Coordinates of C-alpha atoms in Angstrom, one line a residue:
M1 CA 35.7 71.0 -18.8
F2 CA 35.5 70.6 -15.0
G3 CA 36.8 67.3 -13.8
F4 CA 38.1 66.2 -17.3
D5 CA 41.2 68.3 -17.4
P6 CA 44.3 66.2 -17.8
A7 CA 46.0 68.3 -15.1
L8 CA 43.5 66.8 -12.7
L9 CA 43.6 63.2 -13.9
L10 CA 47.2 62.5 -14.8
D11 CA 50.5 62.4 -12.8
S12 CA 53.8 64.0 -14.0
D13 CA 54.4 61.0 -16.3
G14 CA 51.0 61.3 -18.0
V15 CA 49.6 58.3 -16.3
P16 CA 46.2 58.2 -14.5
F17 CA 46.6 58.3 -10.8
V18 CA 43.2 57.0 -10.1
D19 CA 42.1 53.3 -10.3
A20 CA 38.5 54.2 -11.3
M21 CA 36.7 57.3 -12.4
V22 CA 33.0 56.9 -11.7
L23 CA 30.7 58.3 -14.4
S24 CA 26.9 58.1 -14.7
H25 CA 26.3 57.8 -18.4
P26 CA 28.2 56.6 -21.6
E27 CA 28.1 60.1 -23.1
Q28 CA 30.4 61.2 -20.2
V29 CA 32.8 58.4 -21.1
E30 CA 33.0 59.7 -24.7
R31 CA 33.7 63.3 -23.5
L32 CA 36.4 61.9 -21.1
R33 CA 37.9 60.0 -24.0
A34 CA 38.0 63.2 -26.1
A35 CA 39.3 65.5 -23.3
C36 CA 41.8 63.1 -21.7
P37 CA 42.4 59.8 -23.7
P38 CA 44.7 58.1 -21.2
A39 CA 42.1 58.4 -18.4
A40 CA 39.3 56.7 -20.5
A41 CA 40.4 53.3 -19.4
T42 CA 39.6 54.1 -15.8
A43 CA 36.0 55.0 -16.5
V44 CA 33.4 53.0 -14.7
L45 CA 29.6 53.5 -15.3
A46 CA 27.9 53.3 -11.9
G47 CA 24.8 55.5 -12.2
D48 CA 24.0 58.4 -10.0
P49 CA 23.1 57.9 -6.3
C50 CA 21.8 61.4 -5.9
Y51 CA 19.4 60.9 -8.7
D52 CA 18.4 57.5 -7.4
R53 CA 17.6 58.9 -4.1
L54 CA 15.4 61.6 -5.7
L55 CA 13.6 58.9 -7.8
S56 CA 13.0 56.6 -4.8
E57 CA 11.4 59.3 -2.6
R58 CA 9.0 60.8 -5.1
P59 CA 6.0 59.1 -3.4
L60 CA 6.7 61.4 -0.3
R61 CA 6.3 64.6 -2.4
E62 CA 3.2 65.7 -0.5
R63 CA 4.9 65.1 2.8
F64 CA 7.9 67.3 1.8
R65 CA 5.5 70.0 0.6
R66 CA 3.7 70.0 4.0
T67 CA 7.1 70.3 5.7
L68 CA 7.6 73.6 3.9
G69 CA 4.0 74.7 4.8
V70 CA 2.8 74.5 1.2
H71 CA -1.0 74.5 1.2
P72 CA -3.5 73.0 -1.3
G73 CA -3.7 75.1 -4.4
Q74 CA -0.4 76.8 -3.6
Q75 CA 2.6 76.6 -5.9
L76 CA 6.2 76.2 -4.5
L77 CA 8.7 78.1 -6.4
L78 CA 12.2 77.0 -5.7
L79 CA 15.2 79.4 -6.3
N80 CA 18.5 77.8 -6.8
S81 CA 22.0 79.0 -7.6
T82 CA 25.3 77.4 -8.2
W83 CA 28.7 78.9 -7.1
N84 CA 29.9 81.0 -10.0
P85 CA 30.2 84.7 -10.7
S86 CA 27.6 84.3 -13.6
S87 CA 25.2 82.2 -11.6
L88 CA 21.8 83.4 -10.3
F89 CA 23.5 84.5 -6.9
G90 CA 26.5 85.9 -8.8
D91 CA 27.2 89.3 -10.1
G92 CA 29.5 88.6 -13.1
G93 CA 26.8 88.0 -15.8
P94 CA 25.5 90.6 -18.3
V95 CA 22.5 91.4 -15.9
D96 CA 22.7 91.2 -12.2
V97 CA 19.3 89.5 -11.9
L98 CA 19.0 88.8 -8.1
P99 CA 18.7 92.4 -6.9
L100 CA 15.9 92.9 -9.4
L101 CA 14.3 89.6 -8.7
L102 CA 14.0 89.4 -4.9
P103 CA 11.9 92.6 -4.3
R104 CA 9.6 91.6 -7.2
L105 CA 9.0 88.1 -5.9
R106 CA 7.5 89.4 -2.7
A107 CA 5.7 92.3 -4.4
E108 CA 4.2 90.5 -7.4
L109 CA 3.5 87.0 -6.2
P110 CA 0.3 86.5 -4.1
A111 CA 1.3 85.2 -0.7
D112 CA -1.5 82.6 -0.6
E113 CA -0.9 81.3 -4.1
Y114 CA 2.9 81.1 -4.1
R115 CA 5.4 79.8 -1.6
V116 CA 9.1 80.7 -2.2
A117 CA 12.2 78.8 -0.9
A118 CA 15.8 78.9 -2.0
V119 CA 18.7 76.5 -2.3
L120 CA 22.2 78.1 -2.4
H121 CA 25.2 76.0 -3.2
P122 CA 27.3 75.1 -0.1
N123 CA 30.3 77.0 -1.6
I124 CA 28.2 80.2 -1.6
W125 CA 27.6 79.8 2.2
H126 CA 31.3 79.0 2.7
G127 CA 32.6 81.7 0.5
H128 CA 30.6 84.6 1.9
G129 CA 29.6 83.2 5.3
P130 CA 26.1 82.6 6.8
G131 CA 25.9 86.0 8.3
Q132 CA 26.5 87.8 5.0
I133 CA 24.0 85.6 3.2
R134 CA 21.3 86.2 5.8
L135 CA 22.0 89.9 5.7
W136 CA 21.6 90.1 1.9
L137 CA 18.4 88.0 2.1
D138 CA 16.9 89.6 5.2
A139 CA 14.2 91.5 3.5
A140 CA 13.3 88.4 1.4
Q141 CA 13.1 86.2 4.6
R142 CA 10.8 88.7 6.3
A143 CA 8.6 88.5 3.2
G144 CA 8.4 84.7 3.6
L145 CA 11.5 83.3 1.8
T146 CA 12.8 80.1 3.4
L147 CA 16.5 79.2 3.0
I148 CA 16.9 75.4 2.6
D149 CA 19.8 73.5 4.2
P150 CA 22.1 73.1 1.1
V151 CA 23.6 69.7 2.2
H152 CA 20.8 67.8 3.9
D153 CA 17.4 69.1 2.6
W154 CA 17.8 70.4 -0.9
R155 CA 16.6 67.1 -2.5
Q156 CA 13.4 67.2 -0.4
A157 CA 12.7 70.8 -1.5
L158 CA 13.4 69.9 -5.1
L159 CA 10.9 67.0 -4.9
A160 CA 8.3 69.4 -3.4
A161 CA 8.7 72.1 -6.0
D162 CA 6.2 73.0 -8.6
A163 CA 8.7 75.1 -10.5
V164 CA 12.4 76.0 -10.3
L165 CA 13.9 79.4 -11.0
G166 CA 17.6 78.7 -11.3
D167 CA 20.7 78.7 -13.5
F168 CA 23.1 76.3 -15.2
G169 CA 23.9 74.4 -12.1
S170 CA 23.2 70.7 -11.3
V171 CA 20.0 71.4 -9.2
S172 CA 18.3 72.9 -12.3
Y173 CA 19.3 69.9 -14.3
Y174 CA 18.1 67.4 -11.7
A175 CA 14.8 69.3 -11.7
A176 CA 14.6 69.0 -15.5
A177 CA 15.4 65.3 -15.2
L178 CA 12.5 64.9 -12.8
G179 CA 10.1 66.6 -15.2
T180 CA 9.8 69.9 -13.0
P181 CA 9.3 73.1 -15.0
V182 CA 12.6 75.2 -15.0
L183 CA 12.9 78.9 -15.7
L184 CA 16.5 80.1 -16.0
G185 CA 17.4 83.4 -14.4
A186 CA 21.1 83.0 -15.4
A187 CA 22.0 81.0 -18.5
S188 CA 25.7 81.5 -19.1
L189 CA 27.3 78.9 -21.3
D190 CA 30.9 80.0 -20.4
T191 CA 31.7 77.3 -18.0
L192 CA 30.0 74.5 -19.8
G193 CA 31.3 72.1 -22.4
P194 CA 29.5 73.2 -25.6
D195 CA 28.5 69.5 -26.4
S196 CA 27.5 68.6 -22.8
P197 CA 23.9 67.7 -21.9
V198 CA 23.8 70.6 -19.5
A199 CA 24.7 73.1 -22.2
D200 CA 22.1 71.7 -24.5
F201 CA 19.4 72.0 -21.7
V202 CA 20.5 75.7 -21.0
R203 CA 20.2 76.6 -24.7
K204 CA 16.7 75.1 -24.8
A205 CA 15.1 76.0 -21.5
P206 CA 12.9 79.0 -21.1
Q207 CA 14.6 82.1 -19.7
L208 CA 13.4 84.7 -17.3
D209 CA 12.8 88.3 -18.6
P210 CA 13.8 90.3 -15.5
Y211 CA 12.1 93.4 -16.9
T212 CA 8.6 92.1 -17.4
A213 CA 6.0 91.0 -14.9
L214 CA 6.8 87.7 -13.1
L215 CA 3.4 86.2 -12.6
P216 CA 2.5 85.8 -16.3
Q217 CA 6.0 84.2 -16.9
L218 CA 5.4 81.7 -14.1
D219 CA 1.8 81.0 -15.2
R220 CA 3.0 80.4 -18.8
L221 CA 5.9 78.2 -17.5
L222 CA 3.5 76.0 -15.6
T223 CA 0.7 75.8 -18.2
E224 CA 3.0 75.3 -21.2
H225 CA 5.6 73.0 -19.7
R226 CA 6.6 69.9 -21.6
P227 CA 9.5 67.9 -20.0
F228 CA 12.7 67.8 -22.0
P229 CA 13.7 64.1 -22.8
G230 CA 17.4 64.7 -22.6
P231 CA 18.0 65.3 -18.9
A232 CA 16.0 62.3 -17.7
A233 CA 17.7 60.1 -20.3
L234 CA 21.3 61.4 -19.8
T235 CA 21.4 61.9 -16.0
S236 CA 22.0 58.2 -15.4
S237 CA 22.2 55.1 -17.7
D238 CA 21.3 52.8 -14.8
P239 CA 18.7 54.6 -12.8
G240 CA 17.9 52.8 -9.5
R241 CA 21.0 50.7 -9.6
S242 CA 23.8 53.0 -8.5
A243 CA 24.1 51.6 -4.9
G244 CA 24.8 48.0 -6.2
L245 CA 27.2 49.2 -9.0
L246 CA 29.2 51.4 -6.6
R247 CA 29.5 48.7 -3.9
A248 CA 30.6 46.1 -6.4
L249 CA 33.3 48.6 -7.7
C250 CA 34.6 49.2 -4.2
Y251 CA 34.8 45.6 -3.2
R252 CA 36.5 44.8 -6.6
L253 CA 39.2 47.5 -5.9
M254 CA 39.7 46.1 -2.4
D255 CA 39.9 42.6 -3.8
L256 CA 37.3 41.4 -1.2
P257 CA 34.1 39.4 -1.7
E258 CA 31.1 41.5 -1.9
P259 CA 28.3 41.0 0.7
T260 CA 25.2 39.2 -0.5
A261 CA 22.8 41.5 1.1
P262 CA 21.2 44.1 -1.3
A263 CA 23.0 47.4 -1.4
R264 CA 21.1 50.3 0.0
L265 CA 21.1 54.1 -0.3
D266 CA 20.2 56.2 2.8
R267 CA 16.7 57.4 2.8
L268 CA 16.0 61.1 2.5
P269 CA 15.0 62.2 6.1
L270 CA 11.9 64.4 6.7
P271 CA 13.3 67.9 7.3
P272 CA 12.0 70.1 10.2
Y273 CA 8.7 71.8 9.7
Q274 CA 9.5 75.2 8.0
P275 CA 6.4 77.2 7.3
P276 CA 6.9 80.7 6.0
L277 CA 7.3 83.4 8.6
R278 CA 6.2 86.7 7.0
T279 CA 6.8 89.6 9.3
A280 CA 6.8 92.2 6.5
P281 CA 3.6 94.1 6.2
L282 CA 0.9 92.5 4.0
R283 CA -1.4 94.5 1.8
V284 CA -4.7 92.7 1.6
C285 CA -7.5 93.1 -1.0
T286 CA -10.9 91.4 -0.2
R287 CA -14.2 91.3 -2.0
V288 CA -17.4 89.7 -0.8
L289 CA -19.0 87.7 -3.7
R290 CA -22.4 86.1 -4.0
H291 CA -23.5 83.9 -1.2
G292 CA -21.0 85.6 1.1
V293 CA -17.8 84.1 -0.5
V294 CA -14.8 86.2 0.5
E295 CA -12.3 86.6 -2.3
L296 CA -8.8 87.3 -0.7
H297 CA -5.5 88.5 -2.3
R298 CA -2.5 89.1 0.0
V299 CA 0.7 90.6 -1.2
V300 CA 3.9 91.5 0.7
S301 CA 5.0 95.1 0.4
P302 CA 3.5 95.8 -3.1
E303 CA 5.2 98.5 -5.1
Y304 CA 1.7 99.9 -5.9
E305 CA -1.7 99.7 -4.3
P306 CA -3.6 96.6 -5.5
D307 CA -5.8 97.4 -8.5
G308 CA -9.2 96.1 -9.0
P309 CA -12.5 95.7 -7.1
G310 CA -12.7 95.2 -3.4
E311 CA -11.6 96.6 -0.2
G312 CA -8.1 97.0 1.0
H313 CA -6.6 96.7 4.5
L314 CA -3.2 96.3 6.1
A315 CA -2.2 93.1 8.0
V316 CA 0.9 93.3 10.1
H317 CA 2.8 90.8 12.2
E318 CA 3.3 91.9 15.8
D319 CA 7.0 91.2 15.4
T320 CA 7.5 93.2 12.2
L321 CA 10.7 95.2 11.8
D322 CA 8.5 98.1 10.5
R323 CA 7.2 99.0 13.9
E324 CA 5.7 102.2 12.8
V325 CA 3.3 100.4 10.6
L326 CA 1.7 98.8 13.6
D327 CA -0.1 102.1 14.3
L328 CA -1.6 101.9 10.8
A329 CA -2.5 98.3 10.8
D330 CA -6.2 97.1 10.4
L331 CA -5.2 93.6 11.4
I332 CA -2.4 92.6 13.8
Y333 CA -1.5 89.0 14.1
R334 CA 1.1 86.6 15.4
Y335 CA 1.9 82.8 15.6
G336 CA 2.5 80.9 18.8
A337 CA 1.5 78.0 20.9
P338 CA -1.9 78.5 22.7
D339 CA -0.4 77.9 26.1
D340 CA 2.8 80.1 25.7
P341 CA 3.2 81.6 29.1
R342 CA 5.1 84.6 27.6
L343 CA 2.0 85.8 25.7
G344 CA -0.8 84.7 27.8
P345 CA -4.1 83.1 26.5
P346 CA -4.8 84.0 22.9
A347 CA -7.9 85.9 23.7
D348 CA -6.1 88.0 26.3
W349 CA -3.3 88.7 23.9
A350 CA -5.8 89.9 21.3
A351 CA -7.5 92.2 23.9
E352 CA -4.1 93.6 24.8
I353 CA -3.3 94.3 21.1
L354 CA -6.6 96.2 20.6
D355 CA -6.0 98.2 23.7
R356 CA -2.4 99.2 22.6
F357 CA -3.3 100.0 19.0
P358 CA -6.6 101.9 18.9
G359 CA -6.6 102.0 15.1
C360 CA -6.5 98.2 14.8
S361 CA -9.9 96.6 14.1
L362 CA -8.9 92.9 14.6
A363 CA -6.3 90.9 16.4
A364 CA -5.5 87.3 15.5
Y365 CA -3.4 84.7 17.3
V366 CA -2.5 81.8 15.1
T367 CA -2.3 78.8 17.4
G368 CA -1.5 76.1 14.9
P369 CA -1.3 75.2 11.2
H370 CA -5.2 75.2 10.9
T371 CA -6.5 77.4 13.7
C372 CA -6.4 80.9 15.1
V373 CA -8.3 83.0 17.7
A374 CA -9.5 86.4 16.5
R375 CA -11.0 89.3 18.5
H376 CA -12.8 92.1 16.7
R377 CA -13.1 95.6 18.1
N378 CA -16.9 95.1 17.9
G379 CA -16.7 92.5 20.6
L380 CA -16.8 89.4 18.4
L381 CA -14.4 86.6 19.8
V382 CA -14.0 83.5 17.7
E383 CA -11.9 80.6 16.8
L384 CA -11.3 80.0 13.1
T385 CA -10.6 76.5 12.0
T386 CA -9.7 75.3 8.6
E387 CA -11.8 72.3 7.4
G388 CA -9.6 69.9 5.6
G389 CA -6.4 71.8 5.6
G390 CA -6.0 75.2 3.7
A391 CA -3.9 78.3 3.7
D392 CA -2.3 80.4 6.4
P393 CA -4.9 80.9 9.2
A394 CA -3.9 84.7 9.3
A395 CA -5.6 84.8 5.9
W396 CA -8.9 83.7 7.6
A397 CA -8.6 86.6 10.0
S398 CA -8.4 88.9 6.9
A399 CA -11.5 87.3 5.6
L400 CA -13.3 87.8 8.9
L401 CA -12.3 91.4 8.8
A402 CA -14.1 91.7 5.5
R403 CA -17.1 89.9 6.8
P404 CA -17.2 89.9 10.6
T405 CA -19.8 87.2 11.3
P406 CA -20.0 84.2 13.7
A407 CA -21.2 82.1 10.7
R408 CA -19.1 79.8 8.5
L409 CA -16.7 81.5 6.2
T410 CA -16.0 80.5 2.6
V411 CA -12.8 82.0 1.3
R412 CA -11.3 81.9 -2.1
T413 CA -7.5 82.5 -2.8
G414 CA -6.6 82.3 -6.4
S415 CA -8.5 79.4 -7.9
T416 CA -8.8 77.5 -4.6
T417 CA -11.9 77.7 -2.3
H418 CA -11.5 77.1 1.4
R419 CA -14.1 76.4 4.1
V420 CA -13.5 77.9 7.5
R421 CA -15.5 77.0 10.6
V422 CA -16.2 80.0 12.9
T423 CA -16.8 79.1 16.6
E424 CA -17.8 81.8 19.0
L425 CA -15.9 81.9 22.3
S426 CA -16.9 83.2 25.6
R427 CA -15.5 86.7 26.4

C-alpha cells in the first residue's frame, strides 16, 4: 500500500525514522497498524487541509464556473487522470479508453450544453513534458477542451464541475466526497489496498461503457446520482479543523508555544478567465419553432450529419487549422476586443470576411462574453447582446443565420431558453 510500506517508514534497525505521520481518518491508522505495526505509534490525526479548502470555498462555485466560461443551463464535465499505466490517461489497462473517448466527446456532446475541461496529475506533465501532452490533446483543445493547471487551479475546477469522468485517483475520490457525480473511465484495483475506502468506492461507482453513446450515459449519471456516504465520511475525521491540528502538531514537535491567533489555510484564488476556444469546424442544426423561437444544436466535427428536423449549416472560426473548410462555411466568426487595431472595427472585419469568402452568408465578430457584431450578406448589420447572461455569442450568430431579422431573437439550446437583443447598426 503506497505510503504504508515498512521500507518507506523504518530505518535499518526497524525503528520509525519520523516523529509524526499525519493521517486524516482513524481507518488509516488501523491500516497503518496492520501494514507496519512499529510505525503506528507515530500516527497523528490532523484532518485533510486540501479537503478543508474545498469545503470552505463551495460558496464560490458559480464564480469558478464563470471563470471557465460555463453558461447557465450548461453542464461542466471534468476529466481527470492520476499517474499510472492503468489510469484514464495511461495505456496499460485492458482497454485504452482515452483515444476512443476524446473524439467522441467533441462529436457527441452538444457544444452549448456541455463544457469539457481536464485535470491531469502533475507527474503526467512531468513525465511526458508539456509539449507532448499538448500535442496529444491538440485536436481536443481545438474542439474546446481546456487543460486546467494541475497544481493551482484543479480544486476550483472540481468545485465548478457538474460531473467528473475519471479513474481511481484522489481527484475522483474528492469529487465523490463533495457529492459530485463520478463516472469511472478507468477502474483498476491493482494499485489499491483491497480494504481501502478508495477501493470500495471504485467497486461501487458507475463505470463508463466506451462502446456505447456518451450522452445517455452522462444524462443517466446526472439524473440518477445519489451521493455515496463513504467518501464524505472517510476523507477526514475532522473536517474544517486541519489547519489548527497541523499547527498544533508542528509547534509541539518544535517544543515552542503555539500562537494564540486562529490557524488559517490559504484561500483558493480565482483562476484566470478561461472560456472555451473552439477553432474546429462546428456543424449547426437549427429549427424555427412557433413564435419564431430558434432551436439550436451545435456539435464539433460530428462523425455523421445531425439527424432530425431543421436546417444545417457550417460555422467556422477564422483561425481554424482546417483552412480549406473556410470556403465551405456558411458562418465565419472570431473572438476579439472591439478596438483591436490588428483586426479593425468589427463591422469592417465582417465586410472583409464576406468579400474574401463569397460562399459565406454571415460573419460574426464576438466582442465580449455577451455580445457580437454580425453582418449578413443581405446587408443586415447588427449587434447581438445576450440579456441576462447566456451561451457563446457565436451561437446567436447561428440563430440569426436561421432567422435573419432585426427583431429580438429567442434561442433554445437543450432545455435552456435565451433572449437576445438585436440592435441594427449603421452601415
